Amino acid sequence: MLEAAKAVFITSGVDAPAKEIADLAGVGVGTLYRHFPQRSDLVKAVFQREVDACVAAGPALSANHAPGTALTEWIDRYTEFLATKRGLATALHSGDPALEALPAYFMERVGPTLGALLDAAAASGEIRADVTPRDLLLAVAGLCAPVDHEGAAFSRRMVAFLMDGLRYGAVPPEPRG
Amino acid sequence: MLEAAKAVFITSGVDAPAKEIADLAGVGVGTLYRHFPQRSDLVKAVFQREVDACVAAGPALSANHAPGTALTEWIDRYTEFLATKRGLATALHSGDPALEALPAYFMERVGPTLGALLDAAAASGEIRADVTPRDLLLAVAGLCAPVDHEGAAFSRRMVAFLMDGLRYGAVPPEPRG
Amino acid sequence: MLEAAKAVFITSGVDAPAKEIADLAGVGVGTLYRHFPQRSDLVKAVFQREVDACVAAGPALSANHAPGTALTEWIDRYTEFLATKRGLATALHSGDPALEALPAYFMERVGPTLGALLDAAAASGEIRADVTPRDLLLAVAGLCAPVDHEGAAFSRRMVAFLMDGLRYGAVPPEPRG
Amino acid sequence: MLEAAKAVFITSGVDAPAKEIADLAGVGVGTLYRHFPQRSDLVKAVFQREVDACVAAGPALSANHAPGTALTEWIDRYTEFLATKRGLATALHSGDPALEALPAYFMERVGPTLGALLDAAAASGEIRADVTPRDLLLAVAGLCAPVDHEGAAFSRRMVAFLMDGLRYGAVPPEPRG
DNA sequence: CATGAATGAGCCTTCATTCAT
DNA sequence: GATGAATGAAGGCTCATTCAT
């Protein structure tokens, strides 16, 4: 059912008719409403599942790579995640009052993960220090949104440019005396 | 009537009820349909008006500024344009078949203007040379999309990072022998 | 359209599907909703038309009959009115929050008419003085409600008993010295 | 379960969702349907329980009071019964074909009880003789229906008026030679 | 040409009812 | 026998779109 919802969200957007989701999942609409009384409950559930994997990747990366590389790799993964889950990105800003809590939930969950990677990379002087996780999360999401006809390659290229932009303003650490 | 449509598109999105637009314009819905039989006709018309102003700004800037500055300023203006006309950006990728032609039209109109600015800036070695107008146009549009709660300031900041990214990979011109 | 609504209210109750009314009236549901956005608007409109005739009968009766007779005749007419418009009587107490304002409206309209008749009859000593218009209006409505299988004859007979009850406790006016 | 049904019928009417009743009774809906396959079965069951108590009160009253007093007291009790069991009264005339048999059952059960009281009171000349149990049962039920906002006090007062009406036309018994 | 009333398709949502566990 | 998840029919309501005036 979550699978069905995800699929429909991608193809028809978050505002797709409930029936479409129910049909694809092979259940009645009633069942859908029983499990997810609010539309946002469904979106949130789909979101959560996807987001968790993203969050989980953080620690492993920072343990096995240099700060800058870890950050880049994580962003790559996040890009992949967004580029594949088209439609969910826009759900973050749908304006639907029932979905208003979603971005906050998302930030709360993913923010710390990215925050750790950013801090480490900034501390090692590889990127500028004045970027918040929120900034990057939203910006990358935006860069992945237009991908309809461009494909993931476009997204990756644009994100790479953005990351370069963070390096451009980096402040190298003081050389030790 | 175009004014009304623009206003409604901004506040209620491109899918807003036709009546809302007609009311704001002070006309009947019939009149709206007479002039714009298809919803996309209206979107297109609004778009064109906005786009034209954007295009017009190009020559003046390149005539009065150094290439890099001209580019930055134009992008600033474009950012402003997008940040203000919220909702139209997403219309570019709405999936509605009737609107499918819009991005192409947009590229065709604005592409050359930005292309000239990019070429000049690349030739002077201020930015990398492997960025197409399409790349930048879409990327900036993406960066402006999430702005709901962030405001134009966020957009401008992210766009600045992206532009820094272009500088990061710049190749200085060969010094002439 | 009001005719259709009245007919459906009588046969299927005030909670009848909107479509049923629309079909009978030969219009689309949209038309119904345009004219009567709230269900209660429709009920009220039907009510109003019927009630007005009732109200209008008051002055004529009190001008041409003795107080007690005028009252009895008016109640007869009201009984007739209710007995015919079955279903509307129950609407006065449907519990539907949207219809909650209806009884108040009804009382406001009919109350004064009956009030005048009651006062006159009480002043002449023909009936007891401690009955309010509201009392009688509701009581008679109640007596007319069960009529499904009894028919108007039953209603009239019961109302007559009730009116007798008012006479039973009457206080004759002081004989003048 | 009958208790729960009664409670819900009072607060939410006879058309209340089955789930509401099941929840209040602390059972699953399935259990409800097992015991009462038809909605009317449930209504009937609730009815019967209540009605039986009413019937039982008759003999005791006529044994311990004068005919007129016994009648008045029983009607008081019946009024109480109806005023408390709001919603059931209207169910008697809901139009639902499955409930059509209910009024007949009710009359059959309660009719004789009230009949005995009426006959006694008429024989003693306290009330008129041309009132049937059915008349009074329905009339009192009607007078108790509007009680939503009036409360039981209103019902009692109106019923008292009606009883006065019966006294108004009473024929005193011939004095014995 | 402008108008806005009328239409009805389509989506949301609620529940009565069934049935596998 | 009890349970409650699943089902889908039914009704409310909202517009997009047409067309008589």
PDB file of C-alpha atoms in Angstrom, chain A:
ATOM      1  CA  MET A   1       0.000   0.000   0.000  1.00  0.00           C
ATOM      2  CA  LEU A   2       2.881   2.309   0.771  1.00  0.00           C
ATOM      3  CA  GLU A   3       4.497   1.052  -2.376  1.00  0.00           C
ATOM      4  CA  ALA A   4       1.389   1.916  -4.330  1.00  0.00           C
ATOM      5  CA  ALA A   5       1.187   5.346  -2.759  1.00  0.00           C
ATOM      6  CA  LYS A   6       4.806   6.047  -3.556  1.00  0.00           C
ATOM      7  CA  ALA A   7       4.326   4.998  -7.147  1.00  0.00           C
ATOM      8  CA  VAL A   8       1.249   7.150  -7.581  1.00  0.00           C
ATOM      9  CA  PHE A   9       2.809  10.124  -5.864  1.00  0.00           C
ATOM     10  CA  ILE A  10       5.661   9.936  -8.342  1.00  0.00           C
ATOM     11  CA  THR A  11       3.520   9.687 -11.435  1.00  0.00           C
ATOM     12  CA  SER A  12       0.462  11.726 -10.500  1.00  0.00           C
ATOM     13  CA  GLY A  13       1.635  13.933  -7.677  1.00  0.00           C
ATOM     14  CA  VAL A  14       0.641  14.075  -4.049  1.00  0.00           C
ATOM     15  CA  ASP A  15      -2.855  15.251  -4.932  1.00  0.00           C
ATOM     16  CA  ALA A  16      -3.710  12.152  -6.892  1.00  0.00           C
ATOM     17  CA  PRO A  17      -7.189  10.695  -6.312  1.00  0.00           C
ATOM     18  CA  ALA A  18      -7.309   8.298  -3.408  1.00  0.00           C
ATOM     19  CA  LYS A  19      -8.978   5.765  -5.648  1.00  0.00           C
ATOM     20  CA  GLU A  20      -5.951   5.605  -7.887  1.00  0.00           C
ATOM     21  CA  ILE A  21      -3.770   4.589  -4.995  1.00  0.00           C
ATOM     22  CA  ALA A  22      -6.295   2.125  -3.643  1.00  0.00           C
ATOM     23  CA  ASP A  23      -6.715   0.470  -7.026  1.00  0.00           C
ATOM     24  CA  LEU A  24      -3.003   0.118  -7.569  1.00  0.00           C
ATOM     25  CA  ALA A  25      -2.629  -1.371  -4.118  1.00  0.00           C
ATOM     26  CA  GLY A  26      -5.478  -3.751  -4.855  1.00  0.00           C
ATOM     27  CA  VAL A  27      -7.573  -2.597  -1.905  1.00  0.00           C
ATOM     28  CA  GLY A  28     -10.766  -0.616  -1.485  1.00  0.00           C
ATOM     29  CA  VAL A  29     -10.717   3.063  -0.723  1.00  0.00           C
ATOM     30  CA  GLY A  30     -12.162   2.302   2.669  1.00  0.00           C
ATOM     31  CA  THR A  31      -9.066   0.378   3.600  1.00  0.00           C
ATOM     32  CA  LEU A  32      -6.922   3.280   2.609  1.00  0.00           C
ATOM     33  CA  TYR A  33      -8.918   5.624   4.815  1.00  0.00           C
ATOM     34  CA  ARG A  34      -8.872   3.201   7.706  1.00  0.00           C
ATOM     35  CA  HIS A  35      -5.097   3.162   7.757  1.00  0.00           C
ATOM     36  CA  PHE A  36      -4.481   6.736   6.753  1.00  0.00           C
ATOM     37  CA  PRO A  37      -7.431   8.914   7.756  1.00  0.00           C
ATOM     38  CA  GLN A  38      -5.626  12.063   6.687  1.00  0.00           C
ATOM     39  CA  ARG A  39      -3.991  12.373   3.338  1.00  0.00           C
ATOM     40  CA  SER A  40      -0.942  13.689   5.110  1.00  0.00           C
ATOM     41  CA  ASP A  41      -0.699  10.479   7.124  1.00  0.00           C
ATOM     42  CA  LEU A  42      -0.090   8.603   3.932  1.00  0.00           C
ATOM     43  CA  VAL A  43       2.404  11.077   2.593  1.00  0.00           C
ATOM     44  CA  LYS A  44       4.180  11.089   5.891  1.00  0.00           C
ATOM     45  CA  ALA A  45       4.346   7.303   6.023  1.00  0.00           C
ATOM     46  CA  VAL A  46       5.797   7.103   2.554  1.00  0.00           C
ATOM     47  CA  PHE A  47       8.212   9.851   3.409  1.00  0.00           C
ATOM     48  CA  GLN A  48       9.350   8.282   6.583  1.00  0.00           C
ATOM     49  CA  ARG A  49      10.279   4.996   4.994  1.00  0.00           C
ATOM     50  CA  GLU A  50      12.346   6.718   2.381  1.00  0.00           C
ATOM     51  CA  VAL A  51      13.918   9.171   4.718  1.00  0.00           C
ATOM     52  CA  ASP A  52      15.102   6.596   7.185  1.00  0.00           C
ATOM     53  CA  ALA A  53      17.391   4.960   4.709  1.00  0.00           C
ATOM     54  CA  CYS A  54      18.870   8.346   3.951  1.00  0.00           C
ATOM     55  CA  VAL A  55      19.502   9.097   7.569  1.00  0.00           C
ATOM     56  CA  ALA A  56      21.073   5.736   8.173  1.00  0.00           C
ATOM     57  CA  ALA A  57      23.743   6.338   5.557  1.00  0.00           C
ATOM     58  CA  GLY A  58      25.314   9.242   7.420  1.00  0.00           C
ATOM     59  CA  PRO A  59      27.367   7.608  10.175  1.00  0.00           C
ATOM     60  CA  ALA A  60      28.847   4.955   7.908  1.00  0.00           C
ATOM     61  CA  LEU A  61      30.079   7.570   5.472  1.00  0.00           C
ATOM     62  CA  SER A  62      31.692   9.815   8.028  1.00  0.00           C
ATOM     63  CA  ALA A  63      33.412   6.842   9.595  1.00  0.00           C
ATOM     64  CA  ASN A  64      35.016   5.672   6.383  1.00  0.00           C
ATOM     65  CA  HIS A  65      35.829   8.862   4.507  1.00  0.00           C
ATOM     66  CA  ALA A  66      37.498  12.218   4.883  1.00  0.00           C
ATOM     67  CA  PRO A  67      35.007  14.935   5.892  1.00  0.00           C
ATOM     68  CA  GLY A  68      34.720  16.527   2.464  1.00  0.00           C
ATOM     69  CA  THR A  69      34.325  13.229   0.704  1.00  0.00           C
ATOM     70  CA  ALA A  70      31.791  11.995   3.237  1.00  0.00           C
ATOM     71  CA  LEU A  71      29.699  15.115   2.693  1.00  0.00           C
ATOM     72  CA  THR A  72      29.855  14.847  -1.074  1.00  0.00           C
ATOM     73  CA  GLU A  73      28.969  11.199  -1.029  1.00  0.00           C
ATOM     74  CA  TRP A  74      26.044  11.745   1.278  1.00  0.00           C
ATOM     75  CA  ILE A  75      24.711  14.535  -0.882  1.00  0.00           C
ATOM     76  CA  ASP A  76      25.099  12.229  -3.860  1.00  0.00           C
ATOM     77  CA  ARG A  77      22.981   9.696  -2.087  1.00  0.00           C
ATOM     78  CA  TYR A  78      20.417  12.303  -1.115  1.00  0.00           C
ATOM     79  CA  THR A  79      20.333  13.495  -4.700  1.00  0.00           C
ATOM     80  CA  GLU A  80      19.727   9.976  -5.866  1.00  0.00           C
ATOM     81  CA  PHE A  81      16.986   9.658  -3.316  1.00  0.00           C
ATOM     82  CA  LEU A  82      15.244  12.811  -4.449  1.00  0.00           C
ATOM     83  CA  ALA A  83      15.814  12.263  -8.132  1.00  0.00           C
ATOM     84  CA  THR A  84      14.081   8.926  -7.850  1.00  0.00           C
ATOM     85  CA  LYS A  85      11.233   9.978  -5.595  1.00  0.00           C
ATOM     86  CA  ARG A  86      10.008  12.750  -7.817  1.00  0.00           C
ATOM     87  CA  GLY A  87       6.869  14.407  -6.519  1.00  0.00           C
ATOM     88  CA  LEU A  88       7.670  13.990  -2.888  1.00  0.00           C
ATOM     89  CA  ALA A  89      10.058  16.889  -3.110  1.00  0.00           C
ATOM     90  CA  THR A  90       7.262  19.204  -4.113  1.00  0.00           C
ATOM     91  CA  ALA A  91       5.045  17.767  -1.390  1.00  0.00           C
ATOM     92  CA  LEU A  92       7.345  19.476   1.034  1.00  0.00           C
ATOM     93  CA  HIS A  93       5.903  22.757  -0.134  1.00  0.00           C
ATOM     94  CA  SER A  94       2.454  21.882  -1.362  1.00  0.00           C
ATOM     95  CA  GLY A  95       0.657  24.525   0.641  1.00  0.00           C
ATOM     96  CA  ASP A  96      -1.907  21.947   1.727  1.00  0.00           C
ATOM     97  CA  PRO A  97      -2.492  22.784   5.397  1.00  0.00           C
ATOM     98  CA  ALA A  98      -2.581  19.094   6.280  1.00  0.00           C
ATOM     99  CA  LEU A  99       0.922  18.683   4.931  1.00  0.00           C
ATOM    100  CA  GLU A 100       2.323  21.713   6.607  1.00  0.00           C
ATOM    101  CA  ALA A 101       3.933  19.690   9.350  1.00  0.00           C
ATOM    102  CA  LEU A 102       5.860  17.570   6.900  1.00  0.00           C
ATOM    103  CA  PRO A 103       8.811  19.814   6.157  1.00  0.00           C
ATOM    104  CA  ALA A 104       9.402  20.311   9.837  1.00  0.00           C
ATOM    105  CA  TYR A 105       9.339  16.579  10.395  1.00  0.00           C
ATOM    106  CA  PHE A 106      11.726  16.078   7.540  1.00  0.00           C
ATOM    107  CA  MET A 107      14.163  18.692   8.811  1.00  0.00           C
ATOM    108  CA  GLU A 108      14.064  17.303  12.284  1.00  0.00           C
ATOM    109  CA  ARG A 109      14.928  13.888  11.015  1.00  0.00           C
ATOM    110  CA  VAL A 110      17.544  14.559   8.351  1.00  0.00           C
ATOM    111  CA  GLY A 111      18.916  17.845   9.613  1.00  0.00           C
ATOM    112  CA  PRO A 112      21.188  16.435  12.315  1.00  0.00           C
ATOM    113  CA  THR A 113      22.645  13.838   9.977  1.00  0.00           C
ATOM    114  CA  LEU A 114      23.631  16.384   7.407  1.00  0.00           C
ATOM    115  CA  GLY A 115      24.604  18.824  10.116  1.00  0.00           C
ATOM    116  CA  ALA A 116      27.310  16.510  11.407  1.00  0.00           C
ATOM    117  CA  LEU A 117      28.753  16.058   7.948  1.00  0.00           C
ATOM    118  CA  LEU A 118      28.694  19.784   7.266  1.00  0.00           C
ATOM    119  CA  ASP A 119      30.393  20.638  10.529  1.00  0.00           C
ATOM    120  CA  ALA A 120      33.156  18.156   9.934  1.00  0.00           C
ATOM    121  CA  ALA A 121      33.777  19.409   6.414  1.00  0.00           C
ATOM    122  CA  ALA A 122      33.751  23.030   7.552  1.00  0.00           C
ATOM    123  CA  ALA A 123      36.123  22.268  10.425  1.00  0.00           C
ATOM    124  CA  SER A 124      38.622  20.754   8.024  1.00  0.00           C
ATOM    125  CA  GLY A 125      38.417  23.873   5.880  1.00  0.00           C
ATOM    126  CA  GLU A 126      37.037  22.171   2.842  1.00  0.00           C
ATOM    127  CA  ILE A 127      33.858  24.177   2.630  1.00  0.00           C
ATOM    128  CA  ARG A 128      32.599  27.487   3.887  1.00  0.00           C
ATOM    129  CA  ALA A 129      31.132  27.390   7.377  1.00  0.00           C
ATOM    130  CA  ASP A 130      28.010  29.479   6.950  1.00  0.00           C
ATOM    131  CA  VAL A 131      25.740  26.902   5.406  1.00  0.00           C
ATOM    132  CA  THR A 132      23.008  25.295   7.449  1.00  0.00           C
ATOM    133  CA  PRO A 133      21.669  21.791   6.862  1.00  0.00           C
ATOM    134  CA  ARG A 134      18.321  23.338   6.081  1.00  0.00           C
ATOM    135  CA  ASP A 135      19.882  25.468   3.359  1.00  0.00           C
ATOM    136  CA  LEU A 136      21.462  22.550   1.662  1.00  0.00           C
ATOM    137  CA  LEU A 137      18.543  20.209   2.047  1.00  0.00           C
ATOM    138  CA  LEU A 138      16.131  22.652   0.476  1.00  0.00           C
ATOM    139  CA  ALA A 139      18.517  23.795  -2.214  1.00  0.00           C
ATOM    140  CA  VAL A 140      19.329  20.281  -3.342  1.00  0.00           C
ATOM    141  CA  ALA A 141      15.656  19.401  -3.275  1.00  0.00           C
ATOM    142  CA  GLY A 142      15.006  22.384  -5.516  1.00  0.00           C
ATOM    143  CA  LEU A 143      17.735  21.418  -7.916  1.00  0.00           C
ATOM    144  CA  CYS A 144      16.256  17.944  -8.192  1.00  0.00           C
ATOM    145  CA  ALA A 145      12.727  19.103  -8.826  1.00  0.00           C
ATOM    146  CA  PRO A 146      12.911  20.138 -12.481  1.00  0.00           C
ATOM    147  CA  VAL A 147      14.291  16.787 -13.499  1.00  0.00           C
ATOM    148  CA  ASP A 148      11.217  15.586 -15.418  1.00  0.00           C
ATOM    149  CA  HIS A 149      12.852  15.614 -18.771  1.00  0.00           C
ATOM    150  CA  GLU A 150      16.400  16.123 -17.727  1.00  0.00           C
ATOM    151  CA  GLY A 151      16.898  12.977 -15.734  1.00  0.00           C
ATOM    152  CA  ALA A 152      19.079  12.381 -12.736  1.00  0.00           C
ATOM    153  CA  ALA A 153      22.209  13.342 -14.657  1.00  0.00           C
ATOM    154  CA  PHE A 154      21.126  16.955 -14.742  1.00  0.00           C
ATOM    155  CA  SER A 155      20.386  16.985 -11.045  1.00  0.00           C
ATOM    156  CA  ARG A 156      23.759  15.533 -10.205  1.00  0.00           C
ATOM    157  CA  ARG A 157      25.581  18.032 -12.333  1.00  0.00           C
ATOM    158  CA  MET A 158      23.774  20.994 -10.823  1.00  0.00           C
ATOM    159  CA  VAL A 159      24.303  19.736  -7.315  1.00  0.00           C
ATOM    160  CA  ALA A 160      27.988  19.349  -8.086  1.00  0.00           C
ATOM    161  CA  PHE A 161      28.088  23.009  -9.100  1.00  0.00           C
ATOM    162  CA  LEU A 162      26.422  23.981  -5.862  1.00  0.00           C
ATOM    163  CA  MET A 163      28.925  21.987  -3.836  1.00  0.00           C
ATOM    164  CA  ASP A 164      31.721  23.681  -5.724  1.00  0.00           C
ATOM    165  CA  GLY A 165      30.180  26.918  -4.648  1.00  0.00           C
ATOM    166  CA  LEU A 166      30.597  25.878  -1.028  1.00  0.00           C
ATOM    167  CA  ARG A 167      34.265  25.103  -1.649  1.00  0.00           C
ATOM    168  CA  TYR A 168      34.805  28.430  -3.382  1.00  0.00           C
ATOM    169  CA  GLY A 169      34.278  30.329  -0.190  1.00  0.00           C
ATOM    170  CA  ALA A 170      36.068  27.915   2.124  1.00  0.00           C
ATOM    171  CA  VAL A 171      38.435  29.199   4.781  1.00  0.00           C
ATOM    172  CA  PRO A 172      41.498  26.947   5.184  1.00  0.00           C
ATOM    173  CA  PRO A 173      42.309  26.072   8.792  1.00  0.00           C
ATOM    174  CA  GLU A 174      45.106  27.959  10.484  1.00  0.00           C
ATOM    175  CA  PRO A 175      48.378  26.178   9.881  1.00  0.00           C
ATOM    176  CA  ARG A 176      49.635  24.876  13.183  1.00  0.00           C
ATOM    177  CA  GLY A 177      52.613  26.744  14.518  1.00  0.00           C
TER     178      GLY A 177
END
